[in-house]
């Protein structure tokens, strides 16, 4: 049985970039228009400035005529008439593109310059900015500038506010001397500016700037050496806000920081995603002014109880005075039970403890003290026990509630048991309950929650139908409705108008009926639809193509029949179509290539006929194609190799494809699963297969498609195994060309693919010898060369294939002594039958000159253990692979924790998702090993 992990829906990384973009876009334009005609020289300067900017949305349309003080974004001094303020902060739809014209230096009285979120297309910030000496406010954040920050900024000694944060662009500073001249700075933001080569000591000087209140240095590549070499003695600071997140120290809590913290002024401390380890120093609890503390995404461990009890110092006449409102400790390694010392934090509004190793039951008395809570995230821990009304009695302000265990066990140890007449004191907007028993009936209390925007009930044991009244009440505003892995039945709820819904996930339930009610007008914003593993039938209605924002459509493992709709051209953002394992027929729509954005196409195990549609070659972003188990005819298209360069999985097994295996396939540098078995392919195995870089290096990249869980079946180890993107798919390295009419010899070049785990060339017409270089394939677990015409000896070097657990060389013309070796010793004679000239263990024929008495007995395995052993073997080889090589992002993530944090931090909004997917993967791996 397959389980899924679900998170708040976010459709794709790209979306994240948009989110970042949005987050860069705060308030709009505010311009104080002063009625005054402006000075001619300044007017000309502004016009020159305008000339270097393309203005697609007409933001500068008012920049004409003489009254420049009334132009949009310009403010002048109402006595002198000098331009003092330029505020051209852009909004999402209306940015300016180009560069900054030097004419600005004629605005001698300019004190406020905000050009944030416009697009300077990678230009370097001009030096002349240093001449704008009147500037008090300078905001160039998110302007896509690049290169070095001009040290001439040192001249801006009046600056109070400086924001140069610049995500996604390669900008840096080599030397921070310029900063120490800005003695008036109150606010400094250098987020995402690379400060890795700035030398030592400056951080101290910056923190000691006499007026500095806010310091934002997130993702600045500041590393440990910087801190180690500067013994910071900080005896004064006015700092209120410190954000050092996403600088990867990979160390215990730095001393200088403790030093800083002892000054107690801090209100806002963000150390998220810094790779910090060990215990959190209790002294943090002495920061009684602290309102926000974010230590998420680190590797802190120990019991929270002790750290939190530090806050008990914050007392005034016996009264609790800690002002902490936001505490984020998610994704660490905290253990212990729900900490009793939380009662020292009566002002908490946000508490995130998700993705830790906390256990035990949650004490209602402690939770009851936190009556200000608005956002409570207790998901992905090892909680036990029963949640009842008493847990929630005081949580009248709760809007976001997440809880659950990280183990998708069938009978979860966490139970939600409230009486049917319980009316919760809160009105939730987000509910997220995973791996926690709530069913079997649909919880009555949930039906009182009618303001819900995001609903996730995953593996909660709910069966029966979704209450119609409740659906009707939330349908107008719900944005995500995720109820996967339950036993919910009845018809799909498409009779309602879900005007805001973007993700609907009902996979792995008992839904019946058809999709006929899925009208685009009822789900106008739907992006992701997961209905896999239900009992749906009927045809897929053409109207589904009119759901115009659809990016992911997963209908696999149902009983849909008929043809797949042709109107793909109406989809513009499509990334995934998975209709595997249904009864669909007809031709694969020729319009498949119209949304070029397609990333995964799975139409396997249906009755599709015809040829692989030509238009698919337009989908240059395809990473996975699975059309196996159909009745496709024709040749393997050459463009598969020449146009689809990102392909990682190509599975065309069980069709009627003919012709040669084209050389072009060798261009697929990222391919790691190639399955062309059971077709009518002829010709020879191309020698150029050695060009399949992924299989040679073990390097695969990682594509995320929302919550889509890609599954691919691979024949390995003598059986079918389904690997999913939630587990191990990206690590499967396999070539299967079995059951075709391939001729000629096995090209020695194939032995360059040293990361291969499975190679199946059986049931062809292959001749010649087995190349001795097979010894290079040290990761090989499955090798099937049976039913060919191979000759000669089995290379003795086979003994070095220490992971080989499934070897089939049967029915060839092999001869001579069977090689021996610790691993080969465990295989039985069935690996070799049909080769009458083979001799030696384990076949009965003795080789000439062998001692007749040493007939070894064969050790039979307990068949029940076999499956486990297979899995174990796979994981072992996986681990070997991952020690020996990089696996793109994911391999790196697993190995280098610091990178992992970087990654999580950077993709902030995806954090839980990726983080937890990884934690789960690692946890699973550890359990299995
Ligand atoms: C001039 O500006 C100042 C500050 O912006 C304001 O307080 C004052 O009222 C203005 N005077 C006139 C005449 O608009
Ligand atoms: C901080 O320490 C430095 C050097 O130890 C000293 O010169 C300075 O006066 C101290 N400042 C304060 C505010 O104590
Ligand atoms: C709820 O809050 C009140 C007052 O703050 C407190 O006395 C009571 O113990 C709390 N209830 C629970 C169940 O913790
Ligand atoms: C739920 O609570 C009811 C009444 O308090 C009790 O009878 C029942 O056994 C509880 N169920 C579980 C699973 O704890
Ligand atoms: C392919 O993916 C890249 C990167 O994600 C994207 O920029 C590009 O627009 C995509 N191409 C198509 C045709 O969708
Ligand atoms: C294989 O790679 C080699 C070296 O990179 C290149 O010269 C050759 O053209 C490639 N062969 C094919 C068929 O792509």
PDB file of C-alpha atoms in Angstrom, residues 281-470:
ATOM      1  CA  UNK A 281      21.176  28.223  24.800  1.00  0.00           C
ATOM      2  CA  UNK A 282      18.795  28.902  27.620  1.00  0.00           C
ATOM      3  CA  UNK A 283      19.986  32.484  27.674  1.00  0.00           C
ATOM      4  CA  UNK A 284      17.753  33.229  24.701  1.00  0.00           C
ATOM      5  CA  UNK A 285      14.971  32.990  27.212  1.00  0.00           C
ATOM      6  CA  UNK A 286      16.390  36.056  28.906  1.00  0.00           C
ATOM      7  CA  UNK A 287      15.380  38.191  25.961  1.00  0.00           C
ATOM      8  CA  UNK A 288      12.223  39.405  27.585  1.00  0.00           C
ATOM      9  CA  UNK A 289      11.571  41.997  24.869  1.00  0.00           C
ATOM     10  CA  UNK A 290      11.568  39.348  22.187  1.00  0.00           C
ATOM     11  CA  UNK A 291       8.388  39.282  20.134  1.00  0.00           C
ATOM     12  CA  UNK A 292       9.523  37.066  17.307  1.00  0.00           C
ATOM     13  CA  UNK A 293      11.960  34.158  17.420  1.00  0.00           C
ATOM     14  CA  UNK A 294      12.584  31.976  14.408  1.00  0.00           C
ATOM     15  CA  UNK A 295      14.967  29.054  14.812  1.00  0.00           C
ATOM     16  CA  UNK A 296      13.260  26.788  12.280  1.00  0.00           C
ATOM     17  CA  UNK A 297      15.134  24.693   9.745  1.00  0.00           C
ATOM     18  CA  UNK A 298      18.193  24.075  11.910  1.00  0.00           C
ATOM     19  CA  UNK A 299      19.442  20.966  13.607  1.00  0.00           C
ATOM     20  CA  UNK A 300      18.845  21.869  17.222  1.00  0.00           C
ATOM     21  CA  UNK A 301      18.137  18.957  19.463  1.00  0.00           C
ATOM     22  CA  UNK A 302      17.390  18.152  23.044  1.00  0.00           C
ATOM     23  CA  UNK A 303      14.291  18.734  25.079  1.00  0.00           C
ATOM     24  CA  UNK A 304      12.480  22.000  24.531  1.00  0.00           C
ATOM     25  CA  UNK A 305      11.426  22.095  28.135  1.00  0.00           C
ATOM     26  CA  UNK A 306      14.774  23.366  29.303  1.00  0.00           C
ATOM     27  CA  UNK A 307      15.237  26.056  26.689  1.00  0.00           C
ATOM     28  CA  UNK A 308      11.710  27.399  27.152  1.00  0.00           C
ATOM     29  CA  UNK A 309      12.001  27.455  30.899  1.00  0.00           C
ATOM     30  CA  UNK A 310      14.531  30.253  30.374  1.00  0.00           C
ATOM     31  CA  UNK A 311      11.567  32.507  29.703  1.00  0.00           C
ATOM     32  CA  UNK A 312      10.411  32.052  33.261  1.00  0.00           C
ATOM     33  CA  UNK A 313      12.937  34.783  34.115  1.00  0.00           C
ATOM     34  CA  UNK A 314      10.719  37.287  32.399  1.00  0.00           C
ATOM     35  CA  UNK A 315       8.695  38.222  35.431  1.00  0.00           C
ATOM     36  CA  UNK A 316       7.616  41.425  36.924  1.00  0.00           C
ATOM     37  CA  UNK A 317       6.156  41.240  40.420  1.00  0.00           C
ATOM     38  CA  UNK A 318       5.536  37.565  39.859  1.00  0.00           C
ATOM     39  CA  UNK A 319       3.587  38.300  36.717  1.00  0.00           C
ATOM     40  CA  UNK A 320       4.696  36.712  33.441  1.00  0.00           C
ATOM     41  CA  UNK A 321       6.021  39.403  31.126  1.00  0.00           C
ATOM     42  CA  UNK A 322       7.524  37.562  28.178  1.00  0.00           C
ATOM     43  CA  UNK A 323       6.163  39.303  25.110  1.00  0.00           C
ATOM     44  CA  UNK A 324       7.042  36.508  22.717  1.00  0.00           C
ATOM     45  CA  UNK A 325       4.302  36.278  20.127  1.00  0.00           C
ATOM     46  CA  UNK A 326       5.836  34.250  17.324  1.00  0.00           C
ATOM     47  CA  UNK A 327       7.921  31.169  17.992  1.00  0.00           C
ATOM     48  CA  UNK A 328       9.030  29.016  15.090  1.00  0.00           C
ATOM     49  CA  UNK A 329      11.018  25.882  15.918  1.00  0.00           C
ATOM     50  CA  UNK A 330       9.855  23.712  13.057  1.00  0.00           C
ATOM     51  CA  UNK A 331      12.161  21.296  11.262  1.00  0.00           C
ATOM     52  CA  UNK A 332      14.700  20.661  13.966  1.00  0.00           C
ATOM     53  CA  UNK A 333      15.428  17.537  15.979  1.00  0.00           C
ATOM     54  CA  UNK A 334      13.723  18.379  19.235  1.00  0.00           C
ATOM     55  CA  UNK A 335      12.570  15.471  21.295  1.00  0.00           C
ATOM     56  CA  UNK A 336      10.606  15.143  24.476  1.00  0.00           C
ATOM     57  CA  UNK A 337       6.991  15.809  25.179  1.00  0.00           C
ATOM     58  CA  UNK A 338       4.829  18.852  24.667  1.00  0.00           C
ATOM     59  CA  UNK A 339       6.789  21.295  26.839  1.00  0.00           C
ATOM     60  CA  UNK A 340       5.199  22.329  30.051  1.00  0.00           C
ATOM     61  CA  UNK A 341       7.304  25.501  30.088  1.00  0.00           C
ATOM     62  CA  UNK A 342       5.258  26.907  27.231  1.00  0.00           C
ATOM     63  CA  UNK A 343       3.118  28.375  29.975  1.00  0.00           C
ATOM     64  CA  UNK A 344       5.817  31.012  30.406  1.00  0.00           C
ATOM     65  CA  UNK A 345       4.791  32.379  27.022  1.00  0.00           C
ATOM     66  CA  UNK A 346       1.232  33.564  27.528  1.00  0.00           C
ATOM     67  CA  UNK A 347       1.370  36.012  24.612  1.00  0.00           C
ATOM     68  CA  UNK A 348       2.098  33.422  21.930  1.00  0.00           C
ATOM     69  CA  UNK A 349       0.097  33.889  18.765  1.00  0.00           C
ATOM     70  CA  UNK A 350       2.156  31.640  16.509  1.00  0.00           C
ATOM     71  CA  UNK A 351       3.676  28.360  17.616  1.00  0.00           C
ATOM     72  CA  UNK A 352       5.348  26.119  15.051  1.00  0.00           C
ATOM     73  CA  UNK A 353       6.773  22.840  16.325  1.00  0.00           C
ATOM     74  CA  UNK A 354       6.226  20.766  13.196  1.00  0.00           C
ATOM     75  CA  UNK A 355       8.748  18.265  11.857  1.00  0.00           C
ATOM     76  CA  UNK A 356      10.557  17.393  15.057  1.00  0.00           C
ATOM     77  CA  UNK A 357      10.798  14.194  17.071  1.00  0.00           C
ATOM     78  CA  UNK A 358       8.450  15.156  19.850  1.00  0.00           C
ATOM     79  CA  UNK A 359       6.282  12.481  21.367  1.00  0.00           C
ATOM     80  CA  UNK A 360       3.850  11.721  24.090  1.00  0.00           C
ATOM     81  CA  UNK A 361       0.403  13.166  24.459  1.00  0.00           C
ATOM     82  CA  UNK A 362      -0.435  16.842  24.340  1.00  0.00           C
ATOM     83  CA  UNK A 363      -1.398  18.174  27.716  1.00  0.00           C
ATOM     84  CA  UNK A 364      -4.654  20.151  27.496  1.00  0.00           C
ATOM     85  CA  UNK A 365      -3.739  22.209  30.568  1.00  0.00           C
ATOM     86  CA  UNK A 366      -0.618  23.548  28.887  1.00  0.00           C
ATOM     87  CA  UNK A 367      -2.314  24.220  25.586  1.00  0.00           C
ATOM     88  CA  UNK A 368      -5.101  25.912  27.491  1.00  0.00           C
ATOM     89  CA  UNK A 369      -2.670  28.536  28.799  1.00  0.00           C
ATOM     90  CA  UNK A 370      -1.935  29.690  25.283  1.00  0.00           C
ATOM     91  CA  UNK A 371      -5.226  31.418  24.801  1.00  0.00           C
ATOM     92  CA  UNK A 372      -3.844  33.991  22.340  1.00  0.00           C
ATOM     93  CA  UNK A 373      -2.873  31.379  19.772  1.00  0.00           C
ATOM     94  CA  UNK A 374      -3.876  32.156  16.215  1.00  0.00           C
ATOM     95  CA  UNK A 375      -1.584  29.794  14.351  1.00  0.00           C
ATOM     96  CA  UNK A 376      -0.673  26.439  15.873  1.00  0.00           C
ATOM     97  CA  UNK A 377       1.400  23.928  13.932  1.00  0.00           C
ATOM     98  CA  UNK A 378       2.081  20.635  15.697  1.00  0.00           C
ATOM     99  CA  UNK A 379       2.262  18.508  12.568  1.00  0.00           C
ATOM    100  CA  UNK A 380       4.826  15.824  11.773  1.00  0.00           C
ATOM    101  CA  UNK A 381       5.877  14.695  15.202  1.00  0.00           C
ATOM    102  CA  UNK A 382       5.316  11.396  16.975  1.00  0.00           C
ATOM    103  CA  UNK A 383       2.382  12.426  19.102  1.00  0.00           C
ATOM    104  CA  UNK A 384       0.200   9.898  20.814  1.00  0.00           C
ATOM    105  CA  UNK A 385      -2.961   9.979  22.798  1.00  0.00           C
ATOM    106  CA  UNK A 386      -6.367  11.496  22.384  1.00  0.00           C
ATOM    107  CA  UNK A 387      -7.278  15.072  21.527  1.00  0.00           C
ATOM    108  CA  UNK A 388     -10.535  16.146  23.131  1.00  0.00           C
ATOM    109  CA  UNK A 389     -12.638  19.258  23.626  1.00  0.00           C
ATOM    110  CA  UNK A 390     -10.558  20.204  26.627  1.00  0.00           C
ATOM    111  CA  UNK A 391      -7.536  20.848  24.418  1.00  0.00           C
ATOM    112  CA  UNK A 392      -9.326  23.598  22.575  1.00  0.00           C
ATOM    113  CA  UNK A 393     -11.481  25.211  25.247  1.00  0.00           C
ATOM    114  CA  UNK A 394      -9.338  28.343  25.509  1.00  0.00           C
ATOM    115  CA  UNK A 395      -8.216  28.602  21.889  1.00  0.00           C
ATOM    116  CA  UNK A 396     -10.882  31.063  20.880  1.00  0.00           C
ATOM    117  CA  UNK A 397      -8.669  32.920  18.401  1.00  0.00           C
ATOM    118  CA  UNK A 398      -7.287  29.944  16.564  1.00  0.00           C
ATOM    119  CA  UNK A 399      -7.350  30.311  12.773  1.00  0.00           C
ATOM    120  CA  UNK A 400      -4.701  27.857  11.650  1.00  0.00           C
ATOM    121  CA  UNK A 401      -4.498  24.424  13.194  1.00  0.00           C
ATOM    122  CA  UNK A 402      -2.088  21.769  12.009  1.00  0.00           C
ATOM    123  CA  UNK A 403      -1.435  18.535  13.781  1.00  0.00           C
ATOM    124  CA  UNK A 404      -0.411  15.028  12.912  1.00  0.00           C
ATOM    125  CA  UNK A 405       2.184  12.378  13.102  1.00  0.00           C
ATOM    126  CA  UNK A 406       4.862  11.715  10.575  1.00  0.00           C
ATOM    127  CA  UNK A 407       4.233   8.029  10.474  1.00  0.00           C
ATOM    128  CA  UNK A 408       1.446   7.101   8.122  1.00  0.00           C
ATOM    129  CA  UNK A 409       0.574   4.045  10.131  1.00  0.00           C
ATOM    130  CA  UNK A 410      -2.817   2.521   9.487  1.00  0.00           C
ATOM    131  CA  UNK A 411      -3.942   2.748  13.052  1.00  0.00           C
ATOM    132  CA  UNK A 412      -2.400   6.006  14.039  1.00  0.00           C
ATOM    133  CA  UNK A 413      -1.489   6.507  17.638  1.00  0.00           C
ATOM    134  CA  UNK A 414      -2.986   9.985  17.626  1.00  0.00           C
ATOM    135  CA  UNK A 415      -6.757  10.121  17.926  1.00  0.00           C
ATOM    136  CA  UNK A 416      -9.141  13.028  17.632  1.00  0.00           C
ATOM    137  CA  UNK A 417     -12.138  12.171  19.782  1.00  0.00           C
ATOM    138  CA  UNK A 418     -14.671  14.860  20.541  1.00  0.00           C
ATOM    139  CA  UNK A 419     -18.383  14.479  21.101  1.00  0.00           C
ATOM    140  CA  UNK A 420     -20.782  15.086  18.292  1.00  0.00           C
ATOM    141  CA  UNK A 421     -22.323  18.083  20.003  1.00  0.00           C
ATOM    142  CA  UNK A 422     -19.031  19.897  20.520  1.00  0.00           C
ATOM    143  CA  UNK A 423     -19.090  23.361  19.076  1.00  0.00           C
ATOM    144  CA  UNK A 424     -15.493  24.608  18.797  1.00  0.00           C
ATOM    145  CA  UNK A 425     -14.789  28.097  20.173  1.00  0.00           C
ATOM    146  CA  UNK A 426     -12.775  28.998  17.068  1.00  0.00           C
ATOM    147  CA  UNK A 427     -13.407  29.646  13.415  1.00  0.00           C
ATOM    148  CA  UNK A 428     -10.583  28.038  11.486  1.00  0.00           C
ATOM    149  CA  UNK A 429      -9.314  29.192   8.122  1.00  0.00           C
ATOM    150  CA  UNK A 430      -6.756  26.412   7.807  1.00  0.00           C
ATOM    151  CA  UNK A 431      -7.109  22.884   9.103  1.00  0.00           C
ATOM    152  CA  UNK A 432      -4.367  20.346   8.434  1.00  0.00           C
ATOM    153  CA  UNK A 433      -4.637  16.979  10.148  1.00  0.00           C
ATOM    154  CA  UNK A 434      -2.495  14.098   8.970  1.00  0.00           C
ATOM    155  CA  UNK A 435      -2.121  10.528  10.123  1.00  0.00           C
ATOM    156  CA  UNK A 436      -4.506  11.022  12.973  1.00  0.00           C
ATOM    157  CA  UNK A 437      -7.655   9.003  13.459  1.00  0.00           C
ATOM    158  CA  UNK A 438     -10.787  11.154  13.222  1.00  0.00           C
ATOM    159  CA  UNK A 439     -13.247   8.843  11.466  1.00  0.00           C
ATOM    160  CA  UNK A 440     -15.038   6.793  10.568  1.00  0.00           C
ATOM    161  CA  UNK A 441     -17.803   9.403  10.392  1.00  0.00           C
ATOM    162  CA  UNK A 442     -17.058  12.817   8.930  1.00  0.00           C
ATOM    163  CA  UNK A 443     -16.286  14.924  12.030  1.00  0.00           C
ATOM    164  CA  UNK A 444     -19.338  16.885  13.111  1.00  0.00           C
ATOM    165  CA  UNK A 445     -17.288  19.694  14.639  1.00  0.00           C
ATOM    166  CA  UNK A 446     -15.642  20.354  11.296  1.00  0.00           C
ATOM    167  CA  UNK A 447     -19.053  21.098   9.853  1.00  0.00           C
ATOM    168  CA  UNK A 448     -19.256  24.140  12.110  1.00  0.00           C
ATOM    169  CA  UNK A 449     -16.105  25.462  10.427  1.00  0.00           C
ATOM    170  CA  UNK A 450     -17.497  27.371   7.532  1.00  0.00           C
ATOM    171  CA  UNK A 451     -14.740  29.951   7.010  1.00  0.00           C
ATOM    172  CA  UNK A 452     -12.255  27.321   5.879  1.00  0.00           C
ATOM    173  CA  UNK A 453      -9.903  28.288   3.092  1.00  0.00           C
ATOM    174  CA  UNK A 454      -7.419  25.405   3.249  1.00  0.00           C
ATOM    175  CA  UNK A 455      -8.537  21.936   4.251  1.00  0.00           C
ATOM    176  CA  UNK A 456      -6.221  18.963   4.530  1.00  0.00           C
ATOM    177  CA  UNK A 457      -7.342  15.727   6.151  1.00  0.00           C
ATOM    178  CA  UNK A 458      -4.842  13.078   5.130  1.00  0.00           C
ATOM    179  CA  UNK A 459      -5.109   9.505   6.297  1.00  0.00           C
ATOM    180  CA  UNK A 460      -7.631  10.264   8.998  1.00  0.00           C
ATOM    181  CA  UNK A 461      -9.789   7.154   8.651  1.00  0.00           C
ATOM    182  CA  UNK A 462     -12.854   9.069   7.460  1.00  0.00           C
ATOM    183  CA  UNK A 463     -15.331   7.103   5.410  1.00  0.00           C
ATOM    184  CA  UNK A 464     -18.799   7.766   4.088  1.00  0.00           C
ATOM    185  CA  UNK A 465     -19.712  10.921   2.243  1.00  0.00           C
ATOM    186  CA  UNK A 466     -18.668  14.534   2.569  1.00  0.00           C
ATOM    187  CA  UNK A 467     -21.567  16.446   4.148  1.00  0.00           C
ATOM    188  CA  UNK A 468     -23.231  18.417   1.389  1.00  0.00           C
ATOM    189  CA  UNK A 469     -24.290  21.340   3.603  1.00  0.00           C
ATOM    190  CA  UNK A 470     -20.772  21.931   4.724  1.00  0.00           C
TER     191      UNK A 470
END
